mmCIF file of C-alpha atoms in Angstrom:
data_model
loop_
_atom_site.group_PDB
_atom_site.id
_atom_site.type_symbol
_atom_site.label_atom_id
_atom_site.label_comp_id
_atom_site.label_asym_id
_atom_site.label_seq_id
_atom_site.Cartn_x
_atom_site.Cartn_y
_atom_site.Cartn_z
ATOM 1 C CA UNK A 1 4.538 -20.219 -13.614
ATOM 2 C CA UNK A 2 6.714 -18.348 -15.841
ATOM 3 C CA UNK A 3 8.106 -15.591 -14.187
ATOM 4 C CA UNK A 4 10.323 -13.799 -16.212
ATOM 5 C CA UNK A 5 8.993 -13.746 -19.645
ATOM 6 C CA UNK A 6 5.686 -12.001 -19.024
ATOM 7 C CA UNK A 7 7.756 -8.985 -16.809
ATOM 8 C CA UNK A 8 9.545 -8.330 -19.951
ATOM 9 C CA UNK A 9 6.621 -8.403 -22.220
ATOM 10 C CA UNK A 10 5.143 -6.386 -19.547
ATOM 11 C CA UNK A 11 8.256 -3.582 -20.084
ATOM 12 C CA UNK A 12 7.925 -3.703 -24.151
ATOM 13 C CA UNK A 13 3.750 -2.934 -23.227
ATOM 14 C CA UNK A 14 5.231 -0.336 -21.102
ATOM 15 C CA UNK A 15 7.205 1.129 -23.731
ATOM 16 C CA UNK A 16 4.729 0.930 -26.538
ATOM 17 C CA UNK A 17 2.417 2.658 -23.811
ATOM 18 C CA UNK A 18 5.102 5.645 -23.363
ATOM 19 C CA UNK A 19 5.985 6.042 -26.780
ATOM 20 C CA UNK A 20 1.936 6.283 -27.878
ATOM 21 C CA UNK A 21 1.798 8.881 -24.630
ATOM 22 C CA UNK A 22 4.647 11.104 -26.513
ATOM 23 C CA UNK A 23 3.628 10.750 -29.799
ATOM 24 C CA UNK A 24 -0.064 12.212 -28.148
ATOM 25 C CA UNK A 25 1.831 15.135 -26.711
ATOM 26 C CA UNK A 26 3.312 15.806 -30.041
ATOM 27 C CA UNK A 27 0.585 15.614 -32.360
ATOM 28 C CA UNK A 28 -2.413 17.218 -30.042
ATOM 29 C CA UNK A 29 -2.637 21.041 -30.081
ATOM 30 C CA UNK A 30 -5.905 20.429 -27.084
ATOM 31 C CA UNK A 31 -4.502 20.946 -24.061
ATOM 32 C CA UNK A 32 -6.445 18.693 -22.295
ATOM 33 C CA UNK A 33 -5.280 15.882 -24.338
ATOM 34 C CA UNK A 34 -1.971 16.415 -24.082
ATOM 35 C CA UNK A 35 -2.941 16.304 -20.359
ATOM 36 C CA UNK A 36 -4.699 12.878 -21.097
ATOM 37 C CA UNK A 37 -0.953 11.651 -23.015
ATOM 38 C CA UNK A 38 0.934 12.878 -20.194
ATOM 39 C CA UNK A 39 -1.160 10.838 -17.597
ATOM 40 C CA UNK A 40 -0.691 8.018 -20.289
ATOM 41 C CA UNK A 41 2.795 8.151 -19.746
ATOM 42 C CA UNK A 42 2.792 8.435 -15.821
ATOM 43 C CA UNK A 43 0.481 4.775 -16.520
ATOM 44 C CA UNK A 44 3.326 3.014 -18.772
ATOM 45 C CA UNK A 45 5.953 3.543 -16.010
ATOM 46 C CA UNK A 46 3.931 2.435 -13.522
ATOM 47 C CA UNK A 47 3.607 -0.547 -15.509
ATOM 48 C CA UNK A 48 7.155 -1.273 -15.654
ATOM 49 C CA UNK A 49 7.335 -0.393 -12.398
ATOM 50 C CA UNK A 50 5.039 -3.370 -11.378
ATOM 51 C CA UNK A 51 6.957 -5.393 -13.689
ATOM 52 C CA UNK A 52 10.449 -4.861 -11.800
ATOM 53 C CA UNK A 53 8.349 -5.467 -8.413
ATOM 54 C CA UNK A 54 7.923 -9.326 -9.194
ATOM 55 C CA UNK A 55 11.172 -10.012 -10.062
ATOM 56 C CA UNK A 56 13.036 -7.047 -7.054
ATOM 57 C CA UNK A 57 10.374 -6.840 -3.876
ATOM 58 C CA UNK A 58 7.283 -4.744 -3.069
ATOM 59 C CA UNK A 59 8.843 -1.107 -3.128
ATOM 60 C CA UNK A 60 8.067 -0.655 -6.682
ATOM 61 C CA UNK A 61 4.712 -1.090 -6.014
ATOM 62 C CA UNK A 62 4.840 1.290 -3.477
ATOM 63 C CA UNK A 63 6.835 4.136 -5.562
ATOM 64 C CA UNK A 64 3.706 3.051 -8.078
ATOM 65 C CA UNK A 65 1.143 4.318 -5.184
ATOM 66 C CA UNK A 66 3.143 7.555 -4.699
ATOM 67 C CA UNK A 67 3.234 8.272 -8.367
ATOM 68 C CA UNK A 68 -0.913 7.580 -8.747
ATOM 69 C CA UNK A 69 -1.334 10.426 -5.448
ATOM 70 C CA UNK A 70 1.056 12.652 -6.674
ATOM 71 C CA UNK A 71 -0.530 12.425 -10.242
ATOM 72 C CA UNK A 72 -3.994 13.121 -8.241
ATOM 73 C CA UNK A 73 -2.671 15.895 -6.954
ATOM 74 C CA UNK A 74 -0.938 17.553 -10.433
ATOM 75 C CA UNK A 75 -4.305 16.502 -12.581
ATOM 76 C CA UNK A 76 -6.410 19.001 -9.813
ATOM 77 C CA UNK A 77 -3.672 21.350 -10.078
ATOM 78 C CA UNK A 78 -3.142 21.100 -14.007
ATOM 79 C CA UNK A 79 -6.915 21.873 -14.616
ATOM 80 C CA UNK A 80 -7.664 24.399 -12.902
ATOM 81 C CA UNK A 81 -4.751 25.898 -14.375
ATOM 82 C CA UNK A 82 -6.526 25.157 -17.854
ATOM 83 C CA UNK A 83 -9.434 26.467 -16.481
ATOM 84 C CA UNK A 84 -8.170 29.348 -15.883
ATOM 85 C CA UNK A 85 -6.216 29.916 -19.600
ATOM 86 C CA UNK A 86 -9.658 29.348 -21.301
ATOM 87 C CA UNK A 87 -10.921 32.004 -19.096
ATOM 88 C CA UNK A 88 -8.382 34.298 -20.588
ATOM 89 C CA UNK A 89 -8.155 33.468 -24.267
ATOM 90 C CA UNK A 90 -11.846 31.163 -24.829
ATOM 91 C CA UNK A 91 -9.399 28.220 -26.243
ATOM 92 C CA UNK A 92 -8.003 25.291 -25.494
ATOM 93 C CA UNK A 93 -5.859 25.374 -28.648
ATOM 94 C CA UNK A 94 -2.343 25.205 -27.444
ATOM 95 C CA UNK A 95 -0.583 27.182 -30.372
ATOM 96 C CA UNK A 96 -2.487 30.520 -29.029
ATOM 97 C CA UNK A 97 -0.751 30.298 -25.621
ATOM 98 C CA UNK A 98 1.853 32.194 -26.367
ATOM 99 C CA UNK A 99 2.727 34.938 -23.831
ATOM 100 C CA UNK A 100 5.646 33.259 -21.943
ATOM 101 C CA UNK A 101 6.984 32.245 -25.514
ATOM 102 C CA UNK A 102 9.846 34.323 -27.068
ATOM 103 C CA UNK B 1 -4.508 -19.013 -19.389
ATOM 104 C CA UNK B 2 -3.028 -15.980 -17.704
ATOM 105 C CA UNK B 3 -0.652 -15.775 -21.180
ATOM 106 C CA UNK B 4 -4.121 -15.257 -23.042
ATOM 107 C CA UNK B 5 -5.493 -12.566 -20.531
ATOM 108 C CA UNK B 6 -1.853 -10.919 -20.312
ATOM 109 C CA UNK B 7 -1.985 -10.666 -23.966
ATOM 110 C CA UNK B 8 -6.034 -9.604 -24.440
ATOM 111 C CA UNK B 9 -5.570 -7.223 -21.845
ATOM 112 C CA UNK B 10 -2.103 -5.506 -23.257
ATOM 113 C CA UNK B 11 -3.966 -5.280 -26.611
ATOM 114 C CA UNK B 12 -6.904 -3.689 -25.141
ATOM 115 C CA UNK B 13 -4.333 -1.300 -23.478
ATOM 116 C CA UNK B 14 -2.475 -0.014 -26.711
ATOM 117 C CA UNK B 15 -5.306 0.033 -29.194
ATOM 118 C CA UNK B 16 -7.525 2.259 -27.035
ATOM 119 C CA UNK B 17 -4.310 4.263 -26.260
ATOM 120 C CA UNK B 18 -3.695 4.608 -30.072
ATOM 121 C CA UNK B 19 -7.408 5.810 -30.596
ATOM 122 C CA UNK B 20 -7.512 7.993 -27.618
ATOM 123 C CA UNK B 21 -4.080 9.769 -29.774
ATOM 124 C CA UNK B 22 -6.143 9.304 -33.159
ATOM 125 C CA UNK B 23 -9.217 10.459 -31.726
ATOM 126 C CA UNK B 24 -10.705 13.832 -32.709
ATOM 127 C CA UNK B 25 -13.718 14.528 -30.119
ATOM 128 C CA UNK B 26 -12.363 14.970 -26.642
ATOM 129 C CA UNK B 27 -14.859 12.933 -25.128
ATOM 130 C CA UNK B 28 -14.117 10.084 -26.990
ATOM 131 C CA UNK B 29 -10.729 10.214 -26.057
ATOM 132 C CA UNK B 30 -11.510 10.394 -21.991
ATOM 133 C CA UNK B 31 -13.681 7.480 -22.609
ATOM 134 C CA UNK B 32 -10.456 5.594 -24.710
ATOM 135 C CA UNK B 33 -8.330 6.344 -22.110
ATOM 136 C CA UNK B 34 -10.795 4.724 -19.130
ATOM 137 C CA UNK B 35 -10.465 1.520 -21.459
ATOM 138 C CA UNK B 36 -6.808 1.933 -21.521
ATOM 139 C CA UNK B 37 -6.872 2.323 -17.613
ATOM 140 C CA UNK B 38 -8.930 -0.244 -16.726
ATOM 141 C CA UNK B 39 -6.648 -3.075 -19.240
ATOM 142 C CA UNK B 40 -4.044 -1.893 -17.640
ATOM 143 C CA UNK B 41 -5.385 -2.512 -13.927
ATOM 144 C CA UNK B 42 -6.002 -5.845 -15.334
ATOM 145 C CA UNK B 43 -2.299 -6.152 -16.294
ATOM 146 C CA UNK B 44 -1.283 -5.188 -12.879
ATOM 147 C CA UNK B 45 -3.511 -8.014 -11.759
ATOM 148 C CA UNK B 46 -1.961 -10.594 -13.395
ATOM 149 C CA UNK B 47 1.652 -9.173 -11.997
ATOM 150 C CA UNK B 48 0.567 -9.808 -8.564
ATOM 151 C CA UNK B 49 0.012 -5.935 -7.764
ATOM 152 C CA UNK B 50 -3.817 -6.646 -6.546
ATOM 153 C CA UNK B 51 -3.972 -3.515 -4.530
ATOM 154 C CA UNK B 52 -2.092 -1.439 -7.242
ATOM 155 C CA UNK B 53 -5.118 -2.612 -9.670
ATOM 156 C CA UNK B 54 -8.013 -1.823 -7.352
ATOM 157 C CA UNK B 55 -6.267 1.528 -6.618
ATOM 158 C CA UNK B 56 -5.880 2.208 -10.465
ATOM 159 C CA UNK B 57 -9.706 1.629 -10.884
ATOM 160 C CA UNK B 58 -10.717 3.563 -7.835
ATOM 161 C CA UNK B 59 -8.261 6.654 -8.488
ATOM 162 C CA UNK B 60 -7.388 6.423 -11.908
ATOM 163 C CA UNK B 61 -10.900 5.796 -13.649
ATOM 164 C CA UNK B 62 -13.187 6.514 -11.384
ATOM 165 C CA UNK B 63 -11.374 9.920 -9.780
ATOM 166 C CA UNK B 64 -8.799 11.368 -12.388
ATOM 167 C CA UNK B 65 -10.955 11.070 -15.787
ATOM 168 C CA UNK B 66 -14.022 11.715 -13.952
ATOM 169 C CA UNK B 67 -12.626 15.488 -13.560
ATOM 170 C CA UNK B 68 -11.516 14.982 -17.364
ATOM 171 C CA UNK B 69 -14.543 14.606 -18.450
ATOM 172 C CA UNK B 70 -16.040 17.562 -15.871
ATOM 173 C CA UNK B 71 -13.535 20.144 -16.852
ATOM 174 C CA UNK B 72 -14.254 19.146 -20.979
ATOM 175 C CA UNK B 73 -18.170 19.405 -20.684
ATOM 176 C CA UNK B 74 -17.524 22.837 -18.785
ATOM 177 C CA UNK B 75 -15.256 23.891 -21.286
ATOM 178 C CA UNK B 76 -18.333 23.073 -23.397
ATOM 179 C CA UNK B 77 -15.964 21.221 -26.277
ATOM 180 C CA UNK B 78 -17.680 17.789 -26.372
ATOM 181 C CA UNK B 79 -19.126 17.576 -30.447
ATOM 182 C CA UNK B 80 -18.527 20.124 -32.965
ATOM 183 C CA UNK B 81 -15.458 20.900 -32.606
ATOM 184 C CA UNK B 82 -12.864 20.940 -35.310
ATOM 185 C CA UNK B 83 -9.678 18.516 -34.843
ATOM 186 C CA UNK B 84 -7.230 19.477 -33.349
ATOM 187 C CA UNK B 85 -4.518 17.042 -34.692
ATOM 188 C CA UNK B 86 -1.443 18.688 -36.220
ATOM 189 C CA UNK B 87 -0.724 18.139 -39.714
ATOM 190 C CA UNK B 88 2.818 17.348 -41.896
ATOM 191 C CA UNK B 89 5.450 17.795 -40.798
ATOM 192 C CA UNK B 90 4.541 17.086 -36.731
ATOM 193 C CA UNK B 91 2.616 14.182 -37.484
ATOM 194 C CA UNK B 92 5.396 12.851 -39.179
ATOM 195 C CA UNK B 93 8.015 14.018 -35.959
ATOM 196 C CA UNK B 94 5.448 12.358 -33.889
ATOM 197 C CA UNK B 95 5.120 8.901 -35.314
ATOM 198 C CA UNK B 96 9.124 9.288 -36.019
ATOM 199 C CA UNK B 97 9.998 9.704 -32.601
ATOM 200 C CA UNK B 98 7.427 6.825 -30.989
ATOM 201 C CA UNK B 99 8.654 4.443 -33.487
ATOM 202 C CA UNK B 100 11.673 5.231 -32.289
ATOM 203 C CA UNK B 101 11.209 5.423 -28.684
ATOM 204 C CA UNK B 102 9.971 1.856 -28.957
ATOM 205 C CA UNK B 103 12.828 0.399 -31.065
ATOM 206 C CA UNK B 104 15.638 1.970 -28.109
ATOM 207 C CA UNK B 105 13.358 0.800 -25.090
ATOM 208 C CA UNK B 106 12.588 -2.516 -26.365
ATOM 209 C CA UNK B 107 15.943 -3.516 -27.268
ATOM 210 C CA UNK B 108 17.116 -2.309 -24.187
ATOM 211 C CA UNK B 109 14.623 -4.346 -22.040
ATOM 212 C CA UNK B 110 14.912 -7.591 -24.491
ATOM 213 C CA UNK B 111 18.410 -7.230 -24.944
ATOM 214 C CA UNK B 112 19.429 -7.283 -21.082
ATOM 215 C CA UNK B 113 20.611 -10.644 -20.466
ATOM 216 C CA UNK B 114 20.258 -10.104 -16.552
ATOM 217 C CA UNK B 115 16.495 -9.973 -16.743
ATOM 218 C CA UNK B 116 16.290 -13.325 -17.489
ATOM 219 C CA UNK B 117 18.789 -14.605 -14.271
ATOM 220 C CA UNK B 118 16.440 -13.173 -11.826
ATOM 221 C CA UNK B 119 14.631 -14.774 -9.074
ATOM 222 C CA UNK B 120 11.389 -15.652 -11.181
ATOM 223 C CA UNK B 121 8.789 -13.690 -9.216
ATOM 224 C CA UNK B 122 10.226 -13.286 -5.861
ATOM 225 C CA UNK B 123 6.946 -11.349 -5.043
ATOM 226 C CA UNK B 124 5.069 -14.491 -4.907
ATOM 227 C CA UNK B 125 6.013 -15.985 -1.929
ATOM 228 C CA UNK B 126 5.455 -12.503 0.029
ATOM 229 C CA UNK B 127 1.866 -12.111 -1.025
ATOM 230 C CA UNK B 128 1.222 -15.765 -0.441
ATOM 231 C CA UNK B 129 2.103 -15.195 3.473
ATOM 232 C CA UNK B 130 0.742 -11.834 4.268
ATOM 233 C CA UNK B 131 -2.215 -11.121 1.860
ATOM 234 C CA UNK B 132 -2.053 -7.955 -1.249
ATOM 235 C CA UNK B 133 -2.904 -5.274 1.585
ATOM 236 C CA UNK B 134 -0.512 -6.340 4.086
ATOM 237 C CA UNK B 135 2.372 -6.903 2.450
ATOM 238 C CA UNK B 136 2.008 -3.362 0.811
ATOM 239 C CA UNK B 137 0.959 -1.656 4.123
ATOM 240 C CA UNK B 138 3.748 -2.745 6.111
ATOM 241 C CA UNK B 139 6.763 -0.928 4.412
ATOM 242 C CA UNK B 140 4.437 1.952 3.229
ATOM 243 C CA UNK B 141 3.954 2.724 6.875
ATOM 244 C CA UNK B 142 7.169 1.848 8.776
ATOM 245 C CA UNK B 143 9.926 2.723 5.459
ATOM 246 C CA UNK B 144 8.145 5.334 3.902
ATOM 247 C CA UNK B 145 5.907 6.391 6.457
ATOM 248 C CA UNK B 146 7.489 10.378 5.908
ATOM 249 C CA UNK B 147 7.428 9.985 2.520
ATOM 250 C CA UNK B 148 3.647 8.952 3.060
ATOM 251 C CA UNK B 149 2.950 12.039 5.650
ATOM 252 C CA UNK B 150 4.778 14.455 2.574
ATOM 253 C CA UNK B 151 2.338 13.240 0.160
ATOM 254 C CA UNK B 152 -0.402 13.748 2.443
ATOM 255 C CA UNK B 153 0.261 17.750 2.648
ATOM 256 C CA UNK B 154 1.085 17.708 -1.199
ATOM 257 C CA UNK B 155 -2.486 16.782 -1.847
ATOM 258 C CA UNK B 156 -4.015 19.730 0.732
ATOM 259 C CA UNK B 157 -1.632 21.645 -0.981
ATOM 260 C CA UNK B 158 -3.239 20.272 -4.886
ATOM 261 C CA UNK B 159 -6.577 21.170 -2.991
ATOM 262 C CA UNK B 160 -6.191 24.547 -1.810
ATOM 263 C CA UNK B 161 -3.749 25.450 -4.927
ATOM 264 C CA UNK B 162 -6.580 24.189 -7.203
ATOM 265 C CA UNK B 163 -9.338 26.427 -5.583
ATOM 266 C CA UNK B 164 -7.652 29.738 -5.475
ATOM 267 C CA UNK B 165 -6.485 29.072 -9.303
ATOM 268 C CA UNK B 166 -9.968 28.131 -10.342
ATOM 269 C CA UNK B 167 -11.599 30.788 -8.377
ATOM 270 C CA UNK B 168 -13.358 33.724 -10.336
ATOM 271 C CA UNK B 169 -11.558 36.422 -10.086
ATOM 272 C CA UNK B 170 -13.409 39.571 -8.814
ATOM 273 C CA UNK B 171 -13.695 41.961 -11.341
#
């Protein structure tokens, strides 16, 4: 089996992944979806990280498990948080949240 | 065989990631990400991370978007809507900086020569003798066993910290 040529092509889906993840954050003003991109992103490294497992042993698989609880755990936190801001302003429009902004 | 999958399912990944972006109705995003998730569990497949995919599906599109999709039909801003996609001058900064994101991490993956020297999937032989579970379960709970107890708290402390922020306040 070829071993080596489909981890790489695995890192340049990675990277196309990350790059569409940041291009989200930058062109969304919903919250939410920026949300959504970020998760994206968290997705395309883990990608690459099960790319680098084949070739370098299990632990990146295991820093991949980490990073899926610990993205469990910030998605909770992250929208209730949201919940919260549309309790205050009624929007999800992320040019209005502006109080912490100079 | 597993080139055509590899490729059908990395498609599958970065179209429905580029319509989730392009996507104007929220819903139809969380539904374009799922896709994206669940091609992507089928990627991890094929690079002999079967517990890694079954965990994506179970956590990633079953849990995670699940509570997407909640929190947007609470929010009550599934149809009618208007986009929310910025115009000029970001949109332009945003496909600028993805295009070149990809250029800078592509030539840096394809351009390492010591990629190619490696051990061609060391992982292999691992799995073979101890099974996708085992072979994960073993380090996870003798190596990183505090790092494992750590995350454990973190997500009672996501739990609680997500109940007093969502709470209604008193008035």
């Amino acid at each position: 089996m070829t071993g080596a040529p489909l981890g790489d092509l695995a890192l340049v889906v990675s990277a196309a992944l990350f790059a569409i993840g940041v291009a989200g954050v930058l062109l969304r003003r919903n919250v939410i979806i920026v949300f959504m991109c970020v998760e994206l992103m968290l997705n395309a490294v883990n990608l690459s990280f099960v790319a680098f497992s084949r070739t370098h042993g299990i632990d990146g698989q295991i820093v991949v498990l980490f990073v899926i609880s610990v993205a469990a755990a910030e998605a909770t936190v992250g929208l209730a948080l949201i919940l919260a801001i549309f309790r205050h302003y009624e929007s999800v429009d992320l040019d209005l949240f502006r109080r912490l902004r100079w | 065989m597993t080139e055509f999958f590899f490729f059908l399912f990395a498609a599958m990944a970065i179209l429905s990631a580029i319509f989730m972006v392009t996507q104007a109705n929220p819903v139809a995003s969380v539904v374009y990400l799922v896709v994206t998730f669940f091609a992507l569990s089928g990627l991890f497949v094929i690079l002999d991370a079967h517990f890694i995919a079954a965990v994506q599906v179970i956590v990633y599109a079953g849990a995670i978007m699940v509570l997407f999709l909640f929190v947007i039909m609470l929010l009550n801003l599934g149809s009618g809507v208007p986009t929310d996609i910025r115009r000029g001058l970001a949109r332009m900064l945003a496909g600028s900086v993805a295009l070149a994101l990809i250029v800078v991490l592509t030539r840096l993956v394809l351009g390492d020569p010591g990629s190619e020297a490696l051990a061609p999937s060391a992982l292999a032989s691992v799995l073979e003798a101890k099974g996708a579970v085992r072979a994960l379960a073993e380090p996870l709970f003798n190596r990183y066993l505090v790092a494992f107890e750590v995350t454990s708290v973190l997500l009672l402390v996501a739990v609680i910290g997500a109940v007093v922020l969502a709470r209604r306040r008193a008035p």
